[in-house]
XYZ file of C-alpha atoms in Angstrom:
738
model
C 27.034 -3.763 32.836
C 23.839 -3.866 35.170
C 20.002 -2.149 35.018
C 22.045 -0.233 37.579
C 25.106 1.328 35.705
C 25.142 5.176 35.561
C 23.699 6.536 32.665
C 24.457 9.874 31.879
C 21.924 12.714 32.397
C 21.389 14.343 29.517
C 19.126 17.769 29.805
C 16.558 18.677 29.673
C 14.959 17.838 32.005
C 11.905 14.800 32.242
C 8.355 17.054 32.717
C 5.315 15.642 32.863
C 5.198 17.927 30.042
C 8.207 16.606 27.680
C 6.459 13.138 28.684
C 3.697 14.047 26.619
C 5.355 15.815 23.687
C 6.599 12.221 23.177
C 4.028 10.072 22.378
C 2.902 9.477 25.947
C 0.543 8.310 28.114
C 1.552 8.735 31.851
C 0.630 5.295 32.499
C 2.485 4.103 30.168
C 5.712 6.499 30.838
C 5.501 4.309 34.427
C 5.782 1.388 32.414
C 8.468 3.280 31.071
C 10.215 3.328 34.724
C 9.522 0.187 35.876
C 11.435 -1.552 32.924
C 14.103 1.045 34.430
C 13.442 0.603 37.760
C 14.862 4.461 37.402
C 13.887 7.860 35.611
C 14.786 7.913 31.952
C 17.347 10.392 30.107
C 15.997 11.777 27.066
C 17.889 9.581 24.543
C 16.221 6.874 26.507
C 12.722 8.617 26.505
C 13.420 9.684 22.527
C 14.047 5.542 21.942
C 10.856 4.574 24.092
C 8.158 7.059 22.464
C 9.305 5.641 19.249
C 8.863 2.039 19.569
C 6.350 2.607 22.005
C 4.403 4.610 18.595
C 1.542 3.502 16.906
C 3.712 3.279 13.564
C 6.182 1.154 15.415
C 3.980 -1.373 18.011
C 0.611 -2.107 16.476
C -0.307 -1.155 19.986
C -3.922 -0.862 18.659
C -4.201 -3.395 16.135
C -2.066 -6.193 16.797
C -4.433 -8.199 18.772
C -7.318 -8.343 15.901
C -4.210 -8.693 12.677
C -3.727 -11.788 14.326
C -6.690 -13.292 12.431
C -5.413 -12.877 8.718
C -4.597 -15.814 7.410
C -0.123 -15.878 6.722
C 0.749 -18.761 5.214
C 0.280 -21.004 2.656
C 2.517 -23.650 -0.185
C 4.047 -20.760 -1.357
C 4.792 -18.417 1.145
C 8.362 -18.594 2.541
C 7.886 -15.862 4.403
C 4.761 -13.651 6.129
C 4.194 -10.709 7.654
C 7.221 -9.668 10.443
C 10.283 -9.484 8.803
C 10.597 -6.416 5.848
C 8.514 -7.023 3.690
C 6.723 -11.042 2.681
C 7.802 -13.052 0.275
C 6.344 -15.954 -2.234
C 7.351 -18.674 -4.077
C 6.964 -18.312 -8.119
C 8.686 -21.629 -8.646
C 11.506 -22.075 -11.450
C 13.882 -21.308 -7.546
C 12.538 -17.382 -8.135
C 10.811 -15.536 -5.132
C 8.982 -12.711 -4.628
C 9.486 -9.760 -2.128
C 7.011 -6.799 -2.025
C 5.436 -4.421 0.602
C 3.079 -1.930 0.475
C 3.838 0.996 3.173
C 2.132 4.894 4.225
C 3.400 8.246 4.226
C 0.348 10.213 4.767
C 1.179 12.251 7.495
C 5.065 13.288 5.899
C 2.833 13.627 2.259
C 0.384 16.804 3.904
C 2.886 18.072 5.883
C 5.412 18.532 3.064
C 3.759 16.492 -0.398
C 6.789 16.414 -2.309
C 9.403 14.908 -0.007
C 6.591 12.886 1.777
C 5.507 11.125 -1.188
C 9.404 10.413 -2.362
C 10.637 8.946 0.240
C 7.712 7.013 1.142
C 8.648 5.359 -2.189
C 12.757 5.563 -1.018
C 11.572 3.806 2.018
C 9.283 1.221 0.224
C 11.975 0.332 -2.145
C 14.287 -0.758 0.960
C 12.183 -3.071 2.227
C 12.092 -4.946 -0.499
C 16.424 -4.434 -1.992
C 17.031 -5.005 2.027
C 15.868 -8.817 1.562
C 17.920 -9.944 -1.429
C 15.186 -8.462 -4.189
C 16.408 -6.223 -6.756
C 13.508 -4.059 -7.423
C 11.570 -4.331 -10.976
C 8.049 -2.474 -10.162
C 6.317 0.069 -7.923
C 3.282 0.994 -6.920
C 0.903 3.392 -5.495
C -3.055 4.050 -4.027
C -3.523 7.418 -3.588
C -6.385 8.930 -2.185
C -6.835 13.307 -1.776
C -9.533 15.897 -0.380
C -12.312 17.238 -3.011
C -11.917 18.941 -6.281
C -12.284 22.210 -4.692
C -10.674 22.331 -1.550
C -8.099 24.428 -2.270
C -5.242 22.425 -0.551
C -6.209 19.243 -2.624
C -4.359 20.665 -6.609
C -1.161 21.760 -4.229
C -0.929 18.706 -2.478
C -1.923 16.367 -6.185
C 0.888 18.074 -8.120
C 3.810 18.137 -4.892
C 2.970 14.035 -4.555
C 2.572 12.984 -8.689
C 5.668 14.877 -8.356
C 7.466 12.980 -4.730
C 6.766 9.523 -6.556
C 8.171 10.121 -10.692
C 10.568 11.727 -8.522
C 12.374 9.082 -6.704
C 11.224 6.027 -8.941
C 12.406 8.051 -12.620
C 15.586 8.572 -10.633
C 16.354 4.970 -8.966
C 15.136 3.371 -12.061
C 13.041 1.079 -11.254
C 9.477 1.570 -12.504
C 5.805 2.869 -11.611
C 3.427 0.230 -13.478
C 0.228 1.355 -12.687
C -2.352 2.602 -9.382
C -5.348 4.295 -8.232
C -6.186 7.284 -7.062
C -9.558 8.570 -5.800
C -10.969 12.086 -4.535
C -13.324 12.764 -1.143
C -13.794 15.455 0.855
C -13.298 13.485 3.482
C -9.201 13.383 2.104
C -9.051 17.322 2.144
C -6.698 17.491 5.577
C -5.367 14.393 5.035
C -4.202 12.878 2.027
C -3.556 9.047 1.600
C 0.253 8.659 -0.235
C 0.512 4.060 0.233
C 3.464 2.838 -2.017
C 3.920 -0.456 -2.563
C 7.222 -2.576 -4.051
C 7.870 -5.967 -5.648
C 11.311 -7.247 -6.571
C 12.617 -10.443 -7.830
C 15.070 -13.007 -6.032
C 16.576 -16.256 -6.212
C 14.874 -18.230 -3.517
C 17.300 -19.781 -1.718
C 19.610 -16.226 -1.621
C 16.735 -14.513 0.851
C 18.168 -12.451 3.801
C 16.455 -11.405 7.222
C 16.784 -9.327 10.021
C 18.007 -11.340 12.966
C 21.129 -10.346 14.269
C 23.244 -13.453 15.449
C 26.954 -13.795 17.279
C 28.151 -11.906 20.333
C 30.678 -10.144 19.095
C 30.657 -10.182 15.052
C 30.711 -6.207 14.266
C 27.017 -3.862 13.570
C 28.130 -1.837 10.300
C 26.487 1.216 9.014
C 26.310 2.199 4.994
C 24.638 3.984 2.925
C 23.931 8.083 3.931
C 24.877 10.026 6.285
C 22.907 11.265 8.912
C 21.286 14.251 10.002
C 19.001 16.201 11.287
C 15.572 15.601 9.108
C 13.053 13.415 9.565
C 13.603 12.941 13.726
C 11.067 12.579 15.389
C 9.155 11.048 11.991
C 7.383 7.882 14.079
C 5.458 10.031 16.551
C 4.691 12.228 14.183
C 2.925 9.726 12.069
C 1.043 8.508 14.902
C -1.049 12.374 16.197
C -3.606 13.370 14.418
C -2.879 17.098 12.642
C -4.097 19.933 14.035
C -3.037 24.182 13.451
C 0.690 23.135 14.631
C 0.675 21.297 11.850
C 3.234 22.963 9.468
C 5.080 23.213 12.681
C 6.211 19.744 12.078
C 8.068 20.217 8.899
C 11.076 18.992 10.364
C 9.796 15.461 10.960
C 9.795 15.575 7.517
C 12.735 12.805 5.651
C 14.724 14.361 2.222
C 15.602 12.058 -0.233
C 18.048 11.578 -2.247
C 16.985 8.348 -5.076
C 20.190 9.072 -6.477
C 22.241 6.938 -3.370
C 19.285 4.972 -3.247
C 20.127 3.899 -7.013
C 23.933 2.799 -5.186
C 22.126 1.582 -1.960
C 21.082 -1.155 -4.460
C 24.058 -2.039 -6.578
C 26.004 -2.243 -2.950
C 23.708 -4.748 -1.350
C 23.111 -7.099 -4.494
C 26.971 -7.352 -4.566
C 26.733 -7.473 -0.157
C 24.467 -9.799 -1.087
C 26.276 -12.447 -3.587
C 29.588 -11.966 -1.541
C 29.609 -14.766 2.104
C 29.754 -11.575 4.126
C 25.665 -11.267 5.553
C 24.414 -11.745 8.706
C 21.726 -10.272 9.036
C 20.697 -7.180 7.481
C 18.276 -4.292 7.423
C 16.914 -0.860 6.778
C 16.539 2.263 8.752
C 12.783 3.008 8.350
C 10.045 5.095 10.417
C 12.745 5.864 13.988
C 15.620 4.496 12.184
C 18.884 3.656 13.636
C 16.856 3.083 16.636
C 14.034 0.432 15.325
C 17.066 -0.934 13.351
C 19.318 -1.772 15.866
C 16.975 -2.836 17.830
C 14.823 -5.279 15.779
C 17.704 -6.574 15.181
C 19.118 -7.355 18.459
C 15.714 -8.371 19.743
C 15.263 -11.177 17.073
C 18.458 -12.512 17.629
C 17.911 -12.394 21.558
C 21.106 -11.045 21.819
C 22.472 -6.924 23.202
C 23.989 -4.317 21.364
C 26.237 -1.360 21.647
C 26.777 2.315 19.519
C 29.230 4.346 19.089
C 27.730 7.494 18.613
C 30.145 9.759 17.398
C 31.427 6.345 14.584
C 28.311 7.066 12.885
C 28.303 9.176 9.828
C 26.890 12.468 10.022
C 26.051 15.047 7.790
C 25.983 18.376 10.521
C 28.300 18.902 13.328
C 26.769 19.465 16.971
C 24.649 16.717 16.531
C 23.027 14.826 19.946
C 22.939 11.192 20.457
C 19.716 11.752 20.809
C 19.058 13.481 16.751
C 21.091 10.982 16.095
C 19.097 7.371 16.950
C 15.576 9.505 16.321
C 16.793 10.999 13.200
C 14.792 9.155 10.001
C 17.293 9.964 7.548
C 16.746 8.284 4.551
C 19.066 5.697 2.288
C 20.944 4.267 5.341
C 21.012 0.749 5.999
C 22.404 -1.687 8.927
C 24.135 -5.033 9.151
C 25.536 -7.460 11.033
C 28.670 -8.443 9.104
C 30.823 -12.771 10.008
C 33.635 -12.067 11.216
C 37.105 -11.260 9.204
C 34.706 -9.866 6.421
C 34.217 -6.201 7.453
C 37.332 -5.324 5.033
C 35.473 -7.121 1.057
C 31.741 -5.270 2.655
C 33.954 -2.009 3.682
C 35.468 -2.239 -0.144
C 32.177 -2.719 -2.122
C 31.232 0.726 -0.231
C 34.013 2.203 -1.606
C 33.701 1.323 -4.894
C 29.468 2.417 -4.659
C 30.581 5.718 -2.841
C 28.316 5.376 -0.043
C 29.175 6.816 3.791
C 30.250 2.751 6.200
C 31.942 2.723 9.033
C 31.856 0.242 12.058
C 29.468 2.001 14.817
C 28.426 -0.878 17.231
C 28.951 -5.076 18.095
C 26.595 -7.754 19.293
C 26.429 -8.180 23.123
C 25.446 -11.158 25.449
C 23.728 -8.430 27.698
C 20.559 -7.676 26.600
C 20.928 -4.377 26.577
C 21.368 -1.276 24.146
C 24.525 0.671 25.516
C 24.930 3.715 24.181
C 28.380 5.516 24.530
C 28.914 8.895 23.085
C 32.716 10.776 23.454
C 33.803 7.734 26.148
C 30.202 8.415 28.426
C 27.464 5.867 28.877
C 24.399 8.122 26.833
C 21.586 5.150 27.271
C 21.252 1.631 28.856
C 17.809 -0.215 27.875
C 16.952 -3.571 28.713
C 16.186 -4.650 24.724
C 13.629 -7.398 24.193
C 10.964 -4.682 26.570
C 11.022 -1.995 23.948
C 8.866 -4.725 21.990
C 8.248 -7.097 24.305
C 6.614 -4.984 26.729
C 5.188 -2.423 25.159
C 1.473 -1.791 25.385
C -0.736 -3.483 23.226
C -4.035 -1.984 23.707
C -7.885 -4.195 23.327
C -9.705 -0.246 22.803
C -13.216 -0.393 23.089
C -15.323 -0.167 20.345
C -19.020 0.161 18.877
C -20.093 -1.432 15.686
C -20.710 0.698 12.805
C -24.473 0.323 12.527
C -26.297 -1.191 9.587
C -27.523 1.194 6.672
C -30.939 -0.239 4.836
C -30.571 -1.168 1.784
C -31.553 1.310 -1.300
C -34.202 0.531 -3.520
C -33.683 1.515 -6.811
C -36.988 2.395 -8.004
C -36.900 4.900 -5.502
C -33.811 6.779 -6.698
C -34.206 9.239 -9.366
C -33.338 8.293 -12.811
C -31.483 10.117 -15.010
C -30.844 9.840 -18.676
C -28.454 6.636 -18.941
C -26.836 8.225 -21.549
C -25.923 11.783 -19.987
C -24.690 9.843 -16.637
C -22.316 7.815 -18.164
C -20.048 10.945 -19.863
C -20.668 12.685 -16.278
C -19.724 9.747 -14.507
C -16.504 8.558 -16.835
C -15.934 12.290 -16.199
C -15.748 12.014 -12.378
C -12.875 12.507 -10.552
C -13.100 9.076 -9.391
C -13.673 7.161 -13.174
C -11.569 10.340 -14.854
C -8.425 9.280 -16.987
C -4.966 9.233 -14.635
C -3.189 9.582 -17.859
C -2.042 12.891 -16.652
C -0.496 11.075 -13.589
C 1.096 8.158 -14.838
C 2.629 10.010 -17.882
C 5.191 11.569 -15.191
C 6.024 7.779 -13.814
C 8.424 5.773 -16.415
C 6.766 2.634 -16.235
C 8.599 1.449 -19.020
C 12.026 1.000 -17.823
C 13.375 -2.158 -17.503
C 11.366 -3.265 -20.174
C 9.898 -6.162 -18.564
C 6.313 -3.500 -18.304
C 3.377 -4.940 -20.727
C 1.105 -2.848 -21.782
C 0.555 1.105 -20.021
C -1.178 1.245 -16.726
C -4.760 2.072 -17.470
C -5.636 -1.841 -17.272
C -7.087 -4.194 -14.308
C -3.825 -5.207 -13.135
C 0.091 -3.815 -13.984
C 1.159 -6.833 -15.714
C 4.788 -7.191 -15.598
C 7.725 -9.760 -17.197
C 9.915 -11.940 -15.028
C 13.265 -11.378 -17.848
C 15.173 -13.615 -19.005
C 11.435 -16.187 -18.921
C 8.085 -16.943 -20.394
C 6.583 -15.789 -16.830
C 5.044 -12.293 -15.379
C 3.674 -10.729 -12.012
C -0.293 -9.041 -12.214
C 0.354 -5.953 -10.065
C -2.569 -4.584 -8.151
C -3.625 -2.045 -5.120
C -7.872 -2.058 -4.785
C -10.303 -0.780 -1.691
C -13.613 1.748 -1.804
C -13.385 3.100 1.090
C -17.385 4.400 0.724
C -17.989 0.958 0.554
C -15.428 0.672 3.996
C -17.690 3.286 5.552
C -20.834 2.321 4.381
C -19.663 -0.666 6.270
C -16.831 -2.812 7.272
C -16.893 -5.933 7.736
C -18.508 -6.271 3.722
C -16.060 -3.180 2.745
C -13.117 -5.302 3.784
C -14.080 -8.829 1.673
C -15.151 -6.613 -1.020
C -11.685 -4.992 -0.925
C -9.662 -8.172 -0.727
C -12.180 -9.769 -3.845
C -11.623 -6.613 -5.902
C -7.916 -7.043 -6.395
C -8.501 -11.240 -6.416
C -10.499 -9.999 -9.872
C -7.917 -7.545 -11.061
C -5.585 -10.275 -11.155
C -7.835 -12.953 -12.379
C -8.629 -10.953 -15.280
C -5.636 -10.453 -17.255
C -5.179 -14.730 -16.641
C -3.215 -14.596 -13.359
C -3.804 -16.613 -10.410
C -3.255 -14.857 -7.354
C -0.763 -15.258 -5.197
C -0.841 -13.028 -2.145
C -1.572 -9.369 -0.643
C 0.447 -7.135 1.468
C -1.999 -4.060 2.522
C -1.909 -0.962 4.322
C -4.585 -0.332 6.522
C -5.335 3.706 6.753
C -7.761 4.415 9.528
C -8.910 7.446 11.961
C -8.304 7.850 16.171
C -8.696 4.406 17.254
C -9.144 5.614 20.948
C -13.050 6.840 19.476
C -14.811 3.468 19.230
C -16.522 4.355 16.651
C -13.214 4.551 14.267
C -12.529 1.072 16.482
C -15.469 -0.060 15.170
C -13.840 0.220 11.749
C -10.406 -1.448 12.130
C -11.912 -4.522 14.070
C -14.452 -5.570 11.346
C -12.508 -4.423 7.841
C -9.992 -6.908 9.355
C -12.967 -9.555 9.712
C -13.689 -8.586 6.337
C -10.396 -8.675 4.948
C -9.168 -11.854 6.653
C -12.242 -14.195 6.154
C -11.704 -13.209 2.325
C -8.610 -14.213 2.283
C -8.951 -17.069 4.043
C -11.639 -17.636 1.294
C -9.723 -16.976 -1.587
C -6.436 -18.468 -0.539
C -5.093 -15.433 -0.361
C -2.433 -14.938 2.653
C -1.374 -11.609 4.038
C 2.022 -12.391 3.523
C 2.942 -8.091 4.822
C 1.836 -4.815 5.019
C 1.312 -1.442 7.464
C -1.166 -0.021 9.526
C -1.567 3.601 9.558
C -3.959 5.266 12.745
C -5.062 8.933 13.979
C -5.685 9.827 10.215
C -7.288 13.040 11.605
C -7.092 16.835 11.039
C -9.033 18.650 13.497
C -11.167 15.767 14.562
C -12.094 14.908 11.455
C -10.915 11.010 10.369
C -10.121 9.707 7.026
C -12.472 7.512 5.191
C -10.920 3.961 6.658
C -9.208 2.980 3.619
C -7.836 -0.507 4.163
C -5.812 -0.727 1.278
C -4.863 -3.915 -0.471
C -1.632 -4.817 -3.036
C -2.552 -8.350 -4.870
C 0.192 -10.142 -6.569
C -0.796 -12.366 -9.270
C 1.661 -15.064 -11.809
C 0.833 -15.861 -15.441
C 2.878 -18.323 -16.370
C 2.611 -17.976 -19.342
C 2.822 -13.976 -20.237
C 1.829 -14.310 -23.782
C -0.872 -15.631 -23.028
C -2.152 -11.820 -20.453
C -4.924 -10.545 -21.777
C -5.857 -6.872 -21.590
C -9.119 -4.898 -20.803
C -10.141 -3.115 -24.109
C -11.529 -4.717 -27.056
C -9.452 -5.707 -29.853
C -11.458 -5.884 -32.654
C -14.817 -5.253 -33.760
C -17.891 -8.089 -34.281
C -16.824 -10.042 -30.441
C -19.732 -11.085 -28.493
C -19.914 -9.182 -25.517
C -20.489 -12.242 -21.961
C -21.540 -10.459 -18.626
C -20.494 -13.348 -15.637
C -22.647 -12.721 -12.992
C -25.463 -11.626 -11.792
C -27.106 -8.113 -12.484
C -29.415 -7.219 -9.701
C -28.611 -3.502 -9.757
C -27.511 -2.377 -6.417
C -27.385 1.810 -6.027
C -26.125 1.411 -2.329
C -22.948 3.664 -1.915
C -22.563 3.164 -5.549
C -20.303 6.489 -7.263
C -24.559 7.097 -9.813
C -26.204 8.103 -6.013
C -22.810 9.813 -5.068
C -22.130 12.170 -7.971
C -25.592 11.989 -9.516
C -27.523 12.235 -6.950
C -25.278 13.466 -4.401
C -26.041 10.953 -1.696
C -24.165 8.825 0.625
C -26.562 6.472 1.717
C -27.548 3.348 1.617
C -25.574 -0.529 2.140
C -23.158 -1.167 -0.618
C -22.800 -3.954 -1.892
C -22.844 -7.591 -0.716
C -19.743 -9.847 -1.404
C -20.150 -13.532 -1.957
C -16.571 -15.367 -2.374
C -18.175 -18.459 -2.954
C -19.171 -16.912 -5.792
C -16.220 -14.788 -6.174
C -13.569 -17.765 -6.338
C -15.712 -19.780 -8.891
C -16.178 -16.539 -11.280
C -12.404 -15.841 -11.341
C -11.482 -20.047 -12.214
C -13.269 -18.970 -14.746
C -11.818 -16.309 -16.039
C -8.997 -18.097 -15.480
C -9.795 -20.578 -17.396
C -11.002 -19.509 -20.153
C -7.528 -16.454 -20.416
C -5.431 -19.829 -19.903
C -7.301 -21.238 -22.424
C -7.392 -19.019 -25.121
C -10.247 -18.044 -25.312
C -11.013 -14.935 -24.704
C -9.748 -11.396 -26.753
C -10.636 -9.649 -23.605
C -11.716 -9.570 -19.859
C -12.213 -6.839 -17.430
C -14.028 -6.394 -14.454
C -16.910 -4.045 -12.626
C -16.834 -1.697 -10.591
C -16.975 1.786 -9.523
C -20.052 2.363 -11.571
C -20.759 -0.073 -13.100
C -22.015 -1.792 -16.277
C -21.888 0.407 -18.865
C -19.257 1.638 -17.366
C -16.656 -1.134 -16.701
C -18.156 -1.058 -21.397
C -17.860 2.008 -21.587
C -13.660 1.553 -20.211
C -13.685 -1.276 -22.554
C -14.360 1.391 -26.299
C -12.658 3.619 -24.156
C -8.630 2.355 -24.003
C -8.972 0.776 -27.438
C -11.435 3.400 -29.830
C -13.576 0.529 -30.687
C -17.135 0.416 -30.031
C -20.186 -1.452 -28.481
C -23.943 -2.891 -29.661
C -25.599 -4.288 -25.455
C -29.112 -4.757 -25.233
C -30.457 -4.133 -22.020
C -33.389 -7.117 -21.601
C -33.781 -7.162 -18.037
C -37.211 -5.949 -16.348
C -34.711 -3.487 -13.623
C -34.551 0.227 -13.905
C -32.322 0.440 -16.356
C -30.294 2.713 -14.851
C -29.952 0.400 -11.273
C -28.631 -2.321 -14.460
C -26.618 0.368 -15.867
C -24.559 1.487 -13.230
C -25.957 -0.108 -10.787
C -22.359 -2.805 -8.938
C -22.934 -5.515 -8.117
C -19.714 -7.742 -7.045
C -18.722 -10.998 -8.561
C -18.740 -9.789 -11.719
C -16.927 -9.311 -15.315
C -16.866 -8.688 -18.350
C -15.618 -10.886 -21.374
C -14.763 -10.717 -25.440
C -14.939 -13.308 -26.649
C -14.135 -13.634 -30.779
C -16.765 -15.057 -32.668
C -15.115 -18.914 -33.320
C -15.234 -19.323 -29.260
C -18.093 -18.494 -28.117
C -20.351 -21.240 -28.340
C -17.605 -23.031 -26.467
C -17.200 -20.274 -24.250
C -21.419 -20.347 -23.157
C -20.451 -24.784 -23.092
C -17.875 -24.096 -20.359
C -19.591 -21.740 -18.139
C -23.232 -23.518 -18.660
C -20.618 -26.850 -17.420
C -19.007 -24.912 -14.194
C -23.115 -23.263 -13.407
C -21.943 -19.732 -13.934
C -24.022 -16.976 -14.319
C -23.683 -15.069 -17.710
C -25.461 -12.581 -19.842
C -24.854 -11.957 -23.940
C -25.252 -8.675 -23.883
C -24.233 -7.991 -27.510
C -21.025 -7.391 -29.729
C -18.024 -5.075 -31.051
C -18.993 -1.895 -32.854
C -17.299 0.393 -34.974
C -17.176 3.803 -32.796
C -20.263 3.928 -30.978
C -21.219 2.238 -27.828
C -25.176 1.575 -27.607
C -27.306 -0.235 -25.999
C -30.482 -0.599 -27.457
C -33.607 1.639 -27.637
C -32.124 3.761 -25.128
C -28.810 5.936 -26.216
C -25.920 5.960 -28.259
C -22.301 7.690 -28.023
C -19.821 8.061 -29.850
C -16.764 6.339 -28.633
C -14.518 9.473 -29.417
C -16.858 11.477 -26.805
C -16.568 8.913 -24.310
C -12.902 9.697 -24.578
C -12.799 12.822 -24.460
C -14.266 13.364 -21.283
C -12.621 10.135 -19.313
C -8.839 12.048 -20.958
C -9.511 15.153 -20.223
C -10.980 16.613 -16.482
C -7.818 15.690 -14.777
C -5.160 18.078 -16.507
C -7.782 20.746 -16.953
C -8.079 19.931 -13.034
C -4.351 20.480 -12.960
C -4.096 23.144 -15.112
C -6.662 25.912 -13.654
């Protein structure tokens, strides 16, 4: 069929208002007409709209994302597929990715968060992996905001409902609160799966004449234009967007996981793709485009759960728990038998062609006839103007008010960002599958590789206040924070996934944040041999013109070759020596101390020395590998004294330390200098640990030792560990119960 072939008109008429409602600029719409050599009908307009949306096309960030390192000896598959694939030896691979579900989670917190979990799981198991762990990174508005409690409750309930029902453990994550998220929470979900390294499945379609099979849940009207909605700011019409939020069914997803894995154990699949953003449109076009093929589909053959659905609704629906696959000739019956066994809808809905076009028929009429390649190859790519974030002045410690150290510590331990998130993670079944080592809340979650002695360490990290103050340094810090958290449990960092959450990129200052953060992240990944293998970009996180703090969340994965050598972050016995790796200069700019106790968000963030991060991380891993540490905890939010307090609280064991320094005590205690770890060293190992630190030229401080019951800073403060635990544990439950 040629480009000039007759296509049935679909009402309503294409007007400037309709074009604008579909998210097109006049220039973009003119390009659509140029590609088609005619006016599109509504089905075609909708398809171009979702495929060229920011959410699907990355038209603002594509040029900048090319700066990321994406290869390495451990990388089997980098960005471009559903998820990244990394070799972990012994013929095994891990498949992982992180994605956002921010806009849906503001409109409908429960379903928005739940379907975010379902979607990220499909990205992993569609490539052949059994999901073994879920993580999340959550950002909520300030606690005093009237909507925050409602959104927290709905998001956490949605995550726990979906993960618990589908039977995949949610093993950790991070949660912070800030006023910039009042109108736009961030819900980033991460999934990790395990697969055989020689049995990875991809989405590239091949074989003219091969059948295209739909399976999973039936298609409904939920989620229509979800990708377009996720590519726009919020305003007073937000409540009207509820129909663009999908509805999830974790029980169907569980069936889908088992059906897919059984399919993949047979010689049936040519290619397979889940239906995520833009639903059937994106999945079918991506498969055809990667294979350089065309595709023809029959709308009425698609399983539907609602009467009278139009081709426009069917193609743009984002109903959940749906998959698309191309099967080998003559193997269709095998695929259908497996689907029937698992009680899933299944239908042959199309055929691969050599035309290079997507042709859709509905009751015998052609309702769409468009070229496949231009939907991706000709999608607009913008090099938007940007303004670099002005450099902030350094904050001098002696000019920052010095609070009482004990009172300041208690206040920080009870602050929303540092307070225990037990209320959240106790709603998650983090022990299902029985491979989770330890409870959530440490530096990294650790999950055993079932049937082996190995384990994976998994973390999600970002410090948005740093990125807001200096996108370049903040981007670097997001990467090294994840690197440190993996090293702190003894894992070798392998690779990262990311979720880049920013405001409106058409504002030069926001675009400057994006450019700076990506530059910093890329530099850190290169310096640490820590490649980016998958990710997601979420822009237009704004409400009424107010953007979120720039939040390039990083999901890091590392490997423990011997799970038995993993160390936790809590002290394990009285009498252990407490050593601090790294130098302390008392950096208070953009710190939690400055924000929460001085009510100031001023100052440059701490600088990141990548060579130091690499050397210190390597040293920590070596000490853990040689069984020389009892515990380890990296120093991050709140600084040194908060890190020590967290080690006390998680174990119930106290510490007696000294501040032998000329730095003002409040800066020494709460400064957020980077590249630091607190080590708990058994007495019999102390001399050897110090010898190795000196030989490696790693700076360290002998702070003191563990003691019963109290956290003591000599000549400065004495606080019962039980008091610190109480203030740390009670803030969030009390807030949610109010």
